[in-house]
JSON list of C-alpha atoms in Angstrom, two decimals:
[
{"chain": "A", "resi": 1, "resn": "UNK", "atom": "CA", "xyz": [0.03, -0.04, -0.05]},
{"chain": "A", "resi": 2, "resn": "UNK", "atom": "CA", "xyz": [1.36, 3.38, -1.15]},
{"chain": "A", "resi": 3, "resn": "UNK", "atom": "CA", "xyz": [0.77, 5.97, 1.66]},
{"chain": "A", "resi": 4, "resn": "UNK", "atom": "CA", "xyz": [2.99, 8.78, -0.09]},
{"chain": "A", "resi": 5, "resn": "UNK", "atom": "CA", "xyz": [0.53, 11.19, -1.64]},
{"chain": "A", "resi": 6, "resn": "UNK", "atom": "CA", "xyz": [1.12, 11.64, -5.44]},
{"chain": "A", "resi": 7, "resn": "UNK", "atom": "CA", "xyz": [2.68, 15.06, -6.04]},
{"chain": "A", "resi": 8, "resn": "UNK", "atom": "CA", "xyz": [0.66, 17.37, -8.42]},
{"chain": "A", "resi": 9, "resn": "UNK", "atom": "CA", "xyz": [2.47, 19.04, -11.17]},
{"chain": "A", "resi": 10, "resn": "UNK", "atom": "CA", "xyz": [2.68, 22.73, -11.06]},
{"chain": "A", "resi": 11, "resn": "UNK", "atom": "CA", "xyz": [2.70, 23.13, -14.89]},
{"chain": "A", "resi": 12, "resn": "UNK", "atom": "CA", "xyz": [2.53, 21.00, -17.89]},
{"chain": "A", "resi": 13, "resn": "UNK", "atom": "CA", "xyz": [0.35, 18.14, -19.32]},
{"chain": "A", "resi": 14, "resn": "UNK", "atom": "CA", "xyz": [-1.43, 15.37, -17.43]},
{"chain": "A", "resi": 15, "resn": "UNK", "atom": "CA", "xyz": [-2.41, 12.16, -19.32]},
{"chain": "A", "resi": 16, "resn": "UNK", "atom": "CA", "xyz": [-5.81, 10.41, -18.44]},
{"chain": "A", "resi": 17, "resn": "UNK", "atom": "CA", "xyz": [-4.34, 7.78, -16.20]},
{"chain": "A", "resi": 18, "resn": "UNK", "atom": "CA", "xyz": [-2.82, 10.78, -14.17]},
{"chain": "A", "resi": 19, "resn": "UNK", "atom": "CA", "xyz": [-6.00, 12.79, -14.15]},
{"chain": "A", "resi": 20, "resn": "UNK", "atom": "CA", "xyz": [-7.73, 9.84, -12.66]},
{"chain": "A", "resi": 21, "resn": "UNK", "atom": "CA", "xyz": [-5.26, 9.48, -9.87]},
{"chain": "A", "resi": 22, "resn": "UNK", "atom": "CA", "xyz": [-6.48, 12.96, -8.40]},
{"chain": "A", "resi": 23, "resn": "UNK", "atom": "CA", "xyz": [-10.04, 12.60, -9.42]},
{"chain": "A", "resi": 24, "resn": "UNK", "atom": "CA", "xyz": [-11.38, 9.11, -8.80]},
{"chain": "A", "resi": 25, "resn": "UNK", "atom": "CA", "xyz": [-13.71, 8.46, -11.82]},
{"chain": "A", "resi": 26, "resn": "UNK", "atom": "CA", "xyz": [-14.08, 5.80, -14.41]},
{"chain": "A", "resi": 27, "resn": "UNK", "atom": "CA", "xyz": [-12.64, 6.52, -17.70]},
{"chain": "A", "resi": 28, "resn": "UNK", "atom": "CA", "xyz": [-16.07, 6.49, -19.23]},
{"chain": "A", "resi": 29, "resn": "UNK", "atom": "CA", "xyz": [-17.60, 8.83, -16.45]},
{"chain": "A", "resi": 30, "resn": "UNK", "atom": "CA", "xyz": [-14.44, 11.41, -17.09]},
{"chain": "A", "resi": 31, "resn": "UNK", "atom": "CA", "xyz": [-15.14, 11.37, -21.07]},
{"chain": "A", "resi": 32, "resn": "UNK", "atom": "CA", "xyz": [-18.83, 11.99, -20.28]},
{"chain": "A", "resi": 33, "resn": "UNK", "atom": "CA", "xyz": [-18.03, 14.91, -18.19]},
{"chain": "A", "resi": 34, "resn": "UNK", "atom": "CA", "xyz": [-15.66, 16.20, -20.88]},
{"chain": "A", "resi": 35, "resn": "UNK", "atom": "CA", "xyz": [-18.47, 15.61, -23.72]},
{"chain": "A", "resi": 36, "resn": "UNK", "atom": "CA", "xyz": [-20.82, 17.60, -21.11]},
{"chain": "A", "resi": 37, "resn": "UNK", "atom": "CA", "xyz": [-18.36, 20.40, -20.76]},
{"chain": "A", "resi": 38, "resn": "UNK", "atom": "CA", "xyz": [-18.27, 19.84, -17.09]},
{"chain": "A", "resi": 39, "resn": "UNK", "atom": "CA", "xyz": [-14.71, 18.75, -17.21]},
{"chain": "A", "resi": 40, "resn": "UNK", "atom": "CA", "xyz": [-11.80, 20.60, -19.08]},
{"chain": "A", "resi": 41, "resn": "UNK", "atom": "CA", "xyz": [-11.25, 20.09, -22.76]},
{"chain": "A", "resi": 42, "resn": "UNK", "atom": "CA", "xyz": [-8.43, 17.75, -23.78]},
{"chain": "A", "resi": 43, "resn": "UNK", "atom": "CA", "xyz": [-5.30, 18.50, -25.86]},
{"chain": "A", "resi": 44, "resn": "UNK", "atom": "CA", "xyz": [-4.10, 16.36, -28.68]},
{"chain": "A", "resi": 45, "resn": "UNK", "atom": "CA", "xyz": [-0.36, 16.27, -28.29]},
{"chain": "A", "resi": 46, "resn": "UNK", "atom": "CA", "xyz": [-0.21, 13.92, -31.14]},
{"chain": "A", "resi": 47, "resn": "UNK", "atom": "CA", "xyz": [-2.68, 11.88, -33.20]},
{"chain": "A", "resi": 48, "resn": "UNK", "atom": "CA", "xyz": [-2.63, 9.07, -30.38]},
{"chain": "A", "resi": 49, "resn": "UNK", "atom": "CA", "xyz": [-1.93, 11.02, -27.28]},
{"chain": "A", "resi": 50, "resn": "UNK", "atom": "CA", "xyz": [-4.51, 13.15, -25.47]},
{"chain": "A", "resi": 51, "resn": "UNK", "atom": "CA", "xyz": [-3.70, 15.08, -22.32]},
{"chain": "A", "resi": 52, "resn": "UNK", "atom": "CA", "xyz": [-5.15, 17.93, -20.08]},
{"chain": "A", "resi": 53, "resn": "UNK", "atom": "CA", "xyz": [-3.29, 21.04, -18.74]},
{"chain": "A", "resi": 54, "resn": "UNK", "atom": "CA", "xyz": [-2.16, 20.66, -15.32]},
{"chain": "A", "resi": 55, "resn": "UNK", "atom": "CA", "xyz": [-3.64, 24.18, -14.48]},
{"chain": "A", "resi": 56, "resn": "UNK", "atom": "CA", "xyz": [-6.83, 23.15, -15.80]},
{"chain": "A", "resi": 57, "resn": "UNK", "atom": "CA", "xyz": [-7.14, 20.13, -13.70]},
{"chain": "A", "resi": 58, "resn": "UNK", "atom": "CA", "xyz": [-6.01, 21.87, -10.50]},
{"chain": "A", "resi": 59, "resn": "UNK", "atom": "CA", "xyz": [-8.71, 24.46, -11.10]},
{"chain": "A", "resi": 60, "resn": "UNK", "atom": "CA", "xyz": [-11.34, 21.58, -11.51]},
{"chain": "A", "resi": 61, "resn": "UNK", "atom": "CA", "xyz": [-10.05, 19.88, -8.16]},
{"chain": "A", "resi": 62, "resn": "UNK", "atom": "CA", "xyz": [-10.36, 23.56, -6.51]},
{"chain": "A", "resi": 63, "resn": "UNK", "atom": "CA", "xyz": [-13.89, 23.89, -8.10]},
{"chain": "A", "resi": 64, "resn": "UNK", "atom": "CA", "xyz": [-15.03, 20.35, -6.95]},
{"chain": "A", "resi": 65, "resn": "UNK", "atom": "CA", "xyz": [-13.69, 21.05, -3.59]},
{"chain": "A", "resi": 66, "resn": "UNK", "atom": "CA", "xyz": [-15.90, 24.13, -3.21]},
{"chain": "A", "resi": 67, "resn": "UNK", "atom": "CA", "xyz": [-18.97, 22.23, -4.09]},
{"chain": "A", "resi": 68, "resn": "UNK", "atom": "CA", "xyz": [-18.58, 19.76, -1.30]},
{"chain": "A", "resi": 69, "resn": "UNK", "atom": "CA", "xyz": [-18.20, 22.52, 1.36]}
]
């Protein structure tokens, strides 16, 4: 069991697997949220590589945290 928290990058891009480490959803739930524009838009880095800006994911985490309070 890993008890060390995963460090969140200050900048750059996150692949889906990394995003889902911070926002615990299924892949299909994440993509539905992107489609519904509840989650940030992805960026195509290459034809087979999709990622999200770390800043956008951090803002989403902050927003989701505000909704819980």
